[in-house]
Tab-separated table of C-alpha atoms and ligand atoms in Angstrom:
chain	number	residue	atom	x	y	z
E	318	MET	CA	160.031	-103.896	187.148
E	319	LYS	CA	160.220	-106.435	184.119
E	320	ILE	CA	158.439	-109.746	184.007
E	321	ASP	CA	159.433	-112.670	181.529
E	322	LEU	CA	155.680	-114.126	180.854
E	323	SER	CA	156.480	-116.042	177.589
E	324	LYS	CA	153.223	-117.202	177.038
E	325	PRO	CA	151.007	-117.933	173.586
E	326	ILE	CA	148.832	-115.416	172.668
E	327	LEU	CA	146.257	-117.834	171.519
E	328	ASP	CA	147.469	-119.944	174.973
E	329	ARG	CA	143.090	-120.463	175.136
E	330	ASN	CA	142.553	-121.419	171.697
E	331	GLU	CA	145.619	-123.650	171.641
E	332	ARG	CA	144.751	-125.724	174.878
E	333	MET	CA	141.545	-126.477	173.407
E	334	ALA	CA	142.534	-127.345	170.405
E	335	ALA	CA	145.203	-129.645	171.544
E	336	GLU	CA	142.469	-131.366	173.678
E	337	ASN	CA	140.333	-131.357	171.223
E	338	ARG	CA	143.181	-133.524	169.239
E	339	ALA	CA	143.416	-135.729	172.286
E	340	LEU	CA	139.807	-136.912	172.144
E	341	PHE	CA	139.370	-137.470	168.265
E	342	ASP	CA	142.291	-138.989	168.739
E	343	GLU	CA	140.679	-141.226	171.458
E	344	HIS	CA	137.920	-142.491	169.553
E	345	GLY	CA	139.801	-142.998	165.782
E	346	VAL	CA	138.095	-139.613	164.976
E	347	PHE	CA	140.571	-138.137	161.586
E	348	VAL	CA	139.546	-134.017	161.239
E	349	LEU	CA	140.154	-132.421	158.370
E	350	ASP	CA	139.836	-127.823	158.381
E	351	LEU	CA	138.503	-127.560	154.893
E	352	LEU	CA	139.577	-123.874	153.897
E	353	ALA	CA	138.428	-121.684	150.702
E	354	SER	CA	137.049	-117.595	150.023
E	355	PRO	CA	133.401	-117.825	150.375
E	356	GLY	CA	131.572	-119.570	147.291
E	357	ALA	CA	134.606	-121.621	146.148
E	358	GLY	CA	133.219	-124.298	146.647
E	359	LYS	CA	134.121	-126.313	149.968
E	360	THR	CA	130.459	-127.376	150.851
E	361	SER	CA	130.263	-128.810	147.227
E	362	THR	CA	133.485	-130.677	148.115
E	363	ILE	CA	132.001	-131.868	151.002
E	364	LEU	CA	129.187	-133.770	149.281
E	365	ALA	CA	131.262	-134.958	146.829
E	366	THR	CA	133.709	-136.334	149.059
E	367	ILE	CA	131.251	-137.828	151.151
E	368	GLY	CA	129.517	-139.133	148.145
E	369	ALA	CA	133.270	-141.059	147.558
E	370	LEU	CA	133.485	-142.696	151.245
E	371	ARG	CA	131.053	-142.704	153.487
E	372	GLU	CA	130.815	-146.962	152.580
E	373	ARG	CA	134.129	-146.782	154.360
E	374	TYR	CA	134.111	-143.902	156.446
E	375	ARG	CA	131.148	-143.279	159.096
E	376	ILE	CA	131.180	-138.708	158.308
E	377	ALA	CA	130.750	-136.071	160.118
E	378	VAL	CA	130.439	-132.471	159.109
E	379	ILE	CA	131.060	-129.358	160.759
E	380	GLU	CA	129.700	-126.376	158.926
E	381	GLY	CA	131.133	-123.237	159.914
E	382	ASP	CA	129.142	-120.050	158.860
E	383	ILE	CA	128.582	-116.220	160.155
E	384	ALA	CA	124.856	-116.598	159.373
E	385	SER	CA	122.243	-119.578	158.838
E	386	ASP	CA	122.457	-123.264	158.619
E	387	VAL	CA	121.456	-123.650	155.088
E	388	ASP	CA	125.254	-125.689	154.386
E	389	ALA	CA	124.376	-128.181	157.504
E	390	GLN	CA	120.451	-128.379	155.919
E	391	LYS	CA	122.556	-129.649	152.463
E	392	ILE	CA	124.855	-131.378	154.200
E	393	LYS	CA	121.782	-133.746	156.089
E	394	ALA	CA	119.625	-133.715	152.983
E	395	HIS	CA	122.340	-136.213	152.980
E	396	GLY	CA	121.777	-138.198	155.713
E	397	VAL	CA	125.405	-137.283	156.940
E	398	PRO	CA	124.716	-136.060	160.518
E	399	ALA	CA	125.724	-132.223	160.267
E	400	VAL	CA	126.483	-129.236	163.334
E	401	GLN	CA	126.052	-125.646	162.329
E	402	ILE	CA	128.471	-122.405	164.206
E	403	ASN	CA	127.166	-119.226	163.406
E	404	THR	CA	130.389	-117.414	164.625
E	405	GLY	CA	128.180	-114.100	164.425
E	406	GLY	CA	130.617	-112.071	162.623
E	407	ALA	CA	133.438	-113.906	163.201
E	408	CYS	CA	135.996	-114.443	160.930
E	409	HIS	CA	137.218	-118.004	161.692
E	410	LEU	CA	136.708	-120.579	164.141
E	411	GLU	CA	138.355	-121.177	167.428
E	412	SER	CA	138.494	-124.580	169.059
E	413	ASP	CA	135.938	-124.210	171.810
E	414	MET	CA	133.781	-123.549	169.390
E	415	ILE	CA	134.453	-127.229	167.614
E	416	ARG	CA	134.910	-128.733	171.038
E	417	ARG	CA	130.577	-126.997	171.611
E	418	ALA	CA	130.079	-128.864	168.165
E	419	VAL	CA	131.601	-132.497	168.457
E	420	ASP	CA	129.667	-132.262	171.885
E	421	ALA	CA	126.148	-132.616	169.674
E	422	LEU	CA	127.013	-134.835	167.864
E	423	GLU	CA	128.308	-138.866	168.885
E	424	ILE	CA	131.386	-139.144	168.520
E	425	THR	CA	131.423	-142.608	169.358
E	426	GLU	CA	130.434	-143.043	165.823
E	427	ILE	CA	131.999	-141.294	163.404
E	428	ASP	CA	135.603	-141.791	161.435
E	429	LEU	CA	135.528	-138.758	159.418
E	430	LEU	CA	135.221	-135.003	160.821
E	431	ILE	CA	134.781	-132.743	158.357
E	432	ILE	CA	135.246	-128.893	159.323
E	433	GLU	CA	133.497	-126.118	156.773
E	434	ASN	CA	136.123	-123.049	157.904
E	435	VAL	CA	134.805	-120.237	157.361
E	436	GLY	CA	135.020	-118.286	153.891
E	437	ASN	CA	138.507	-116.634	154.412
E	438	LEU	CA	141.880	-116.951	153.617
E	439	VAL	CA	143.327	-115.306	155.876
E	440	CYS	CA	142.124	-115.648	159.828
E	441	PRO	CA	141.368	-119.361	160.055
E	442	THR	CA	145.490	-120.284	159.122
E	443	ASP	CA	146.582	-118.980	162.527
E	444	PHE	CA	143.877	-121.219	164.611
E	445	ASP	CA	144.615	-124.524	165.322
E	446	LEU	CA	141.435	-126.720	165.962
E	447	GLY	CA	142.755	-129.623	166.794
E	448	GLU	CA	142.497	-131.095	163.392
E	449	HIS	CA	144.783	-133.691	162.401
E	450	ALA	CA	144.968	-131.729	158.335
E	451	LYS	CA	144.216	-128.311	157.032
E	452	VAL	CA	143.167	-128.659	152.976
E	453	MET	CA	142.642	-125.858	151.245
E	454	ILE	CA	140.310	-125.506	148.231
E	455	LEU	CA	140.858	-122.717	145.232
E	456	SER	CA	138.472	-122.679	142.532
E	457	VAL	CA	139.517	-120.889	139.067
E	458	PRO	CA	137.809	-118.489	138.826
E	459	GLU	CA	139.672	-116.774	141.812
E	460	GLY	CA	142.444	-116.747	139.449
E	461	HIS	CA	146.039	-118.543	139.694
E	462	ASP	CA	147.464	-115.453	141.210
E	463	LYS	CA	145.646	-116.446	144.672
E	464	PRO	CA	149.206	-117.770	146.067
E	465	TYR	CA	151.006	-114.772	145.697
E	466	LYS	CA	148.421	-112.316	148.017
E	467	TYR	CA	147.428	-115.316	150.856
E	468	PRO	CA	150.486	-116.911	150.579
E	469	ASN	CA	150.220	-118.769	154.047
E	470	ILE	CA	147.499	-120.366	153.986
E	471	PHE	CA	149.262	-122.229	150.804
E	472	GLY	CA	152.309	-122.200	152.986
E	473	ARG	CA	150.060	-123.830	155.921
E	474	ALA	CA	147.628	-126.648	153.881
E	475	GLU	CA	148.513	-130.665	153.605
E	476	ALA	CA	146.900	-130.704	150.093
E	477	VAL	CA	144.893	-128.136	147.408
E	478	ILE	CA	141.771	-128.591	145.262
E	479	LEU	CA	141.904	-126.685	142.120
E	480	ASN	CA	137.945	-126.530	142.252
E	481	LYS	CA	135.398	-125.814	139.590
E	482	TYR	CA	138.013	-127.629	136.905
E	483	ASP	CA	135.342	-127.381	134.662
E	484	THR	CA	135.070	-123.283	134.333
E	485	MET	CA	139.242	-123.404	132.759
E	486	PRO	CA	137.774	-123.097	129.255
E	487	VAL	CA	136.360	-119.627	130.171
E	488	PHE	CA	138.895	-117.879	132.374
E	489	ASP	CA	142.717	-117.446	131.366
E	490	PHE	CA	143.563	-119.642	134.477
E	491	ASP	CA	147.305	-120.326	133.787
E	492	GLU	CA	147.538	-123.487	135.480
E	493	ALA	CA	151.889	-124.001	135.227
E	494	GLU	CA	152.123	-121.058	136.930
E	495	PHE	CA	149.519	-121.770	139.939
E	496	ARG	CA	151.215	-124.600	140.681
E	497	ASP	CA	154.806	-122.948	140.452
E	498	VAL	CA	153.619	-120.484	142.982
E	499	VAL	CA	152.198	-123.298	145.270
E	500	ARG	CA	155.167	-125.121	145.390
E	501	ARG	CA	157.467	-122.447	145.860
E	502	LEU	CA	155.426	-121.771	148.750
E	503	ASN	CA	154.637	-125.868	150.244
E	504	ALA	CA	157.790	-127.930	147.701
E	505	THR	CA	155.615	-130.997	148.323
E	506	VAL	CA	151.787	-130.238	148.430
E	507	PRO	CA	150.055	-132.374	145.994
E	508	VAL	CA	147.220	-130.138	143.593
E	509	PHE	CA	144.033	-131.945	142.677
E	510	PRO	CA	142.213	-130.394	139.900
E	511	MET	CA	138.919	-131.330	140.414
E	512	SER	CA	135.299	-130.459	139.518
E	513	ALA	CA	132.762	-131.350	142.842
E	514	THR	CA	129.645	-130.504	141.748
E	515	ARG	CA	130.081	-133.439	138.470
E	516	GLY	CA	132.511	-135.070	140.227
E	517	GLN	CA	135.538	-134.999	138.140
E	518	GLY	CA	139.105	-135.386	140.347
E	519	VAL	CA	137.119	-136.214	142.919
E	520	GLU	CA	138.443	-140.070	143.152
E	521	ALA	CA	142.134	-138.649	143.525
E	522	TRP	CA	141.438	-136.652	146.085
E	523	ALA	CA	138.917	-138.840	148.183
E	524	GLU	CA	142.048	-141.747	147.598
E	525	TRP	CA	144.393	-139.063	149.047
E	526	LEU	CA	142.277	-138.480	151.919
E	527	ALA	CA	141.436	-142.195	153.111
E	528	ALA	CA	145.621	-142.685	153.024
E	529	ARG	CA	145.768	-140.040	155.131
E	530	ILE	CA	143.586	-141.638	157.636
E	531	GLU	CA	145.089	-144.543	157.200
E	532	ALA	CA	148.318	-143.244	157.975
E	533	GLN	CA	146.355	-141.413	161.025
E	534	ARG	CA	145.417	-144.449	162.215
E	535	ALA	CA	148.461	-146.516	161.641
E	536	ALA	CA	150.191	-144.045	163.851
E	537	ALA	CA	147.675	-143.950	166.983
E	538	THR	CA	148.113	-147.772	166.952
E	539	ARG	CA	152.256	-148.300	166.506
G	757	MET	CA	141.244	-109.855	160.640
G	758	HIS	CA	141.130	-111.072	164.180
G	759	GLU	CA	143.929	-107.977	165.832
G	760	MET	CA	141.184	-107.549	168.211
G	761	GLY	CA	141.008	-110.846	169.296
G	762	ILE	CA	144.842	-110.879	169.027
G	763	VAL	CA	145.221	-107.593	171.265
G	764	SER	CA	142.214	-109.053	174.022
G	765	GLY	CA	144.146	-112.151	174.888
G	766	ILE	CA	147.411	-109.585	174.951
G	767	LEU	CA	145.903	-107.800	177.716
G	768	THR	CA	144.159	-109.945	179.636
G	769	ALA	CA	147.214	-112.200	179.831
G	770	SER	CA	149.244	-108.883	180.224
G	771	VAL	CA	146.980	-107.600	183.353
G	772	ASP	CA	146.395	-110.272	184.930
G	773	ALA	CA	149.890	-110.843	185.321
G	774	ALA	CA	150.674	-107.892	186.120
G	775	ALA	CA	147.728	-107.358	188.735
G	776	ARG	CA	149.190	-110.772	190.521
G	777	GLN	CA	152.059	-108.793	191.266
G	778	ASN	CA	150.051	-105.850	192.778
G	779	ALA	CA	150.981	-103.216	190.344
G	780	THR	CA	149.940	-99.662	189.671
G	781	ALA	CA	150.688	-99.830	185.758
G	782	ILE	CA	152.337	-101.561	182.890
G	783	ASN	CA	154.457	-99.461	181.097
G	784	GLU	CA	155.311	-101.533	178.366
G	785	ILE	CA	154.184	-105.144	176.689
G	786	ARG	CA	156.614	-107.026	174.257
G	787	ILE	CA	155.328	-109.642	172.173
G	788	ARG	CA	156.835	-112.048	169.732
G	789	VAL	CA	155.470	-112.022	166.110
G	790	GLY	CA	156.182	-114.919	163.893
G	791	GLU	CA	156.298	-113.412	160.178
G	792	LEU	CA	155.262	-115.860	158.437
G	793	THR	CA	152.092	-115.332	160.572
G	794	GLU	CA	148.612	-113.501	158.880
G	795	ILE	CA	149.640	-110.582	161.507
G	796	VAL	CA	149.286	-106.900	160.494
G	797	ASP	CA	151.543	-105.003	162.528
G	798	ASP	CA	149.431	-101.518	161.783
G	799	ALA	CA	146.390	-103.728	162.669
G	800	LEU	CA	147.740	-104.730	166.101
G	801	TYR	CA	149.057	-101.093	166.933
G	802	PHE	CA	145.464	-100.116	166.442
G	803	ALA	CA	143.713	-102.595	168.322
G	804	PHE	CA	146.035	-101.754	171.345
G	805	GLU	CA	145.203	-98.008	171.189
G	806	ALA	CA	141.464	-99.149	171.321
G	807	LEU	CA	141.406	-101.396	173.713
G	808	THR	CA	143.853	-100.077	176.809
G	809	PRO	CA	142.213	-97.108	178.408
G	810	GLY	CA	140.938	-97.504	181.129
G	811	THR	CA	143.054	-100.866	181.372
G	812	LEU	CA	146.605	-101.356	183.380
G	813	ALA	CA	148.038	-100.885	180.592
G	814	GLU	CA	146.952	-97.101	179.243
G	815	GLY	CA	149.066	-94.902	177.295
G	816	ALA	CA	151.727	-98.400	178.116
G	817	THR	CA	153.553	-99.344	174.640
G	818	LEU	CA	153.501	-101.701	172.275
G	819	VAL	CA	156.802	-103.931	171.288
G	820	VAL	CA	155.859	-105.613	167.922
G	821	GLU	CA	159.860	-108.085	167.462
G	822	HIS	CA	159.137	-110.297	164.711
G	823	VAL	CA	160.743	-113.484	164.336
G	824	PRO	CA	162.214	-114.699	160.943
G	825	GLY	CA	161.278	-118.293	159.262
G	826	ARG	CA	163.184	-120.620	160.140
G	827	SER	CA	163.732	-124.179	159.210
G	828	LYS	CA	165.481	-127.462	159.867
G	829	CYS	CA	165.953	-129.837	157.336
G	830	VAL	CA	164.682	-133.506	157.570
G	831	GLU	CA	167.309	-134.206	155.478
G	832	CYS	CA	170.901	-132.569	156.559
G	833	GLY	CA	170.008	-130.975	159.494
G	834	THR	CA	170.859	-128.214	158.360
G	835	THR	CA	169.268	-124.925	159.733
G	836	PHE	CA	168.409	-121.771	158.323
G	837	ASN	CA	166.583	-118.393	157.327
G	838	HIS	CA	163.525	-117.770	154.932
G	839	GLY	CA	161.126	-115.732	154.007
G	840	ARG	CA	157.378	-117.827	152.227
G	841	PHE	CA	158.746	-118.803	149.314
G	842	ASP	CA	161.572	-120.902	148.454
G	843	VAL	CA	161.918	-123.233	151.367
G	844	GLU	CA	164.987	-125.026	150.441
G	845	CYS	CA	167.817	-126.263	152.715
G	846	VAL	CA	170.492	-124.081	151.941
G	847	GLY	CA	173.150	-127.106	153.142
G	848	CYS	CA	171.369	-130.049	150.248
G	849	GLY	CA	168.481	-128.733	148.238
G	850	SER	CA	165.837	-130.455	149.908
G	851	TYR	CA	162.711	-129.293	150.325
G	852	PHE	CA	161.626	-131.835	153.390
G	853	CYS	CA	162.220	-129.241	155.776
G	854	GLU	CA	160.032	-128.910	159.228
G	855	MET	CA	159.649	-125.029	160.001
G	856	VAL	CA	161.153	-124.366	163.590
G	857	GLU	CA	160.233	-120.375	163.728
G	858	GLY	CA	158.344	-118.131	162.008
G	859	ARG	CA	154.559	-118.907	163.552
G	860	GLU	CA	155.386	-117.394	167.298
G	861	LEU	CA	151.783	-115.395	168.531
G	862	GLU	CA	153.558	-114.390	172.168
G	863	ILE	CA	153.834	-112.358	174.732
G	864	GLU	CA	157.278	-112.332	175.658
G	865	SER	CA	157.250	-109.930	178.534
G	866	ILE	CA	155.243	-107.243	180.236
G	867	ASP	CA	157.058	-104.044	182.507
G	868	ILE	CA	155.384	-102.826	185.505
G	869	ASP	CA	155.186	-100.458	187.996
G	870	LEU	CA	155.082	-101.564	191.472
G	871	PRO	CA	153.357	-99.322	194.211
G	872	ASP	CA	156.621	-99.024	196.262
G	873	GLU	CA	158.739	-98.050	192.596
G	874	PRO	CA	157.958	-95.292	191.186
G	875	ASP	CA	157.849	-94.526	187.162
G	876	THR	CA	161.894	-93.610	186.451
G	877	GLY	CA	160.494	-93.553	182.785
G	878	GLU	CA	163.321	-95.944	182.448
G	879	THR	CA	163.823	-99.680	181.623
G	880	PRO	CA	166.922	-100.809	183.070
Q	2143	GTP	N1	130.922	-125.270	137.729
Q	2143	GTP	C1	130.923	-125.460	138.957
Q	2143	GTP	N2	130.446	-125.052	140.487
Q	2143	GTP	C2	131.005	-125.347	141.058
Q	2143	GTP	C3	131.704	-126.520	141.634
Q	2143	GTP	N3	132.022	-126.373	142.756
Q	2143	GTP	C4	130.873	-125.778	143.232
Q	2143	GTP	N4	130.407	-124.895	142.552
Q	2143	GTP	C5	129.401	-124.054	142.655
Q	2143	GTP	O1	129.961	-122.890	143.485
Q	2143	GTP	C6	128.610	-122.570	144.148
Q	2143	GTP	C7	129.083	-122.620	145.650
Q	2143	GTP	O2	129.183	-123.390	145.971
Q	2143	GTP	P1	129.770	-123.922	147.522
Q	2143	GTP	O3	130.301	-125.451	147.389
Q	2143	GTP	O4	128.575	-123.836	147.950
Q	2143	GTP	O5	130.553	-122.999	148.047
Q	2143	GTP	P2	131.114	-122.899	149.809
Q	2143	GTP	O6	132.731	-122.267	149.314
Q	2143	GTP	O7	129.993	-123.706	150.346
Q	2143	GTP	O8	130.173	-121.569	149.588
Q	2143	GTP	P3	129.944	-120.548	150.983
Q	2143	GTP	O9	130.185	-121.792	152.228
Q	2143	GTP	O10	128.746	-120.068	150.860
Q	2143	GTP	O11	131.032	-119.711	151.162
Q	2143	GTP	C8	127.645	-123.368	144.111
Q	2143	GTP	O12	126.644	-122.568	143.050
Q	2143	GTP	C9	128.145	-124.283	143.498
Q	2143	GTP	O13	126.894	-124.924	142.469
Q	2143	GTP	C10	132.148	-126.782	140.342
Q	2143	GTP	O14	132.701	-128.135	140.349
Q	2143	GTP	N5	132.305	-126.660	139.087
Q	2144	MG	MG1	129.423	-123.820	152.025
Q	2145	ZN	ZN1	169.154	-130.489	153.864
């Protein structure tokens, strides 16, 4: 006998993600999910973003890593609330992990919640966490042809940060070709060249993010 | 690669649904996978082989149906199929398109044996 199920396989994750999003919206929290390879500069970008926006928004951070809490410690050292999630080997974060992390934060005191996802360009893209935007960081040393190898993440991101831009002179990174492939995967996505550790290009990225946060707020109060 | 987790999700949902019907076995599990997800078929089959023994789905066939990317143009309303690259409206050339299909990860159906319905080896 055949039984129709028509049920999402990630049903549990998707339901919890929807709950998370409802909770974030209720408290006016904008949630950013940052995706990148290991070492591309996620933590550095978060620190730079904190520097640029901390006067305007109350920021908190969720750090996802397979092990250790060094990234959360780096954030806390700047006086910003941070919670570490250790996935214990899992290659991506799921929405119930986010929920537990949020429970450890003061949600009423957050305007912008930044999630550093596990360093991985494949798995996190299929998992909704309840975020408002997924943003992808590619660093120059990884090469301009990355989008050919990991098209999905470039296709889904709402913005792409091209980090470690200061290292351009030592790598054969073809920026024109990079921008062209990214456009073919995601026609309207903005690309922000940036040096997170040196501050170059941070302002343009931070302004985009602030505009995105304000747009979300406007939509919420409509 | 998270196919193990995906397949264990498929199995939990299938076995639950089968058990609710008092099924004696699951013969087939049919899933729909969008072509714009990161799922790799071989990894699915591998995980399925590894996880089914000792469950109601032991010996069952996993059928994977691929759903191509499909978007609707925000400007002119045309709906069209596409791959990962160059998602551009075939009607008006606009890039402002909303994806309507291609990211599915869905259990479509299961085929089970009931106690009073011996397995004929055929699915009607
Ligand atoms: N030259 C240069 N180095 C950078 C830049 N951004 C980050 N780095 C360096 O790259 C290394 C990794 O940076 P992180 O910010 O820790 O990267 P991450 O993506 O958070 O790394 P994981 O959490 O370990 O995956 C550090 O040594 C940073 O100093 C940049 O813009 N330019
Ligand atoms: Mg980090
Ligand atoms: Zn059109």
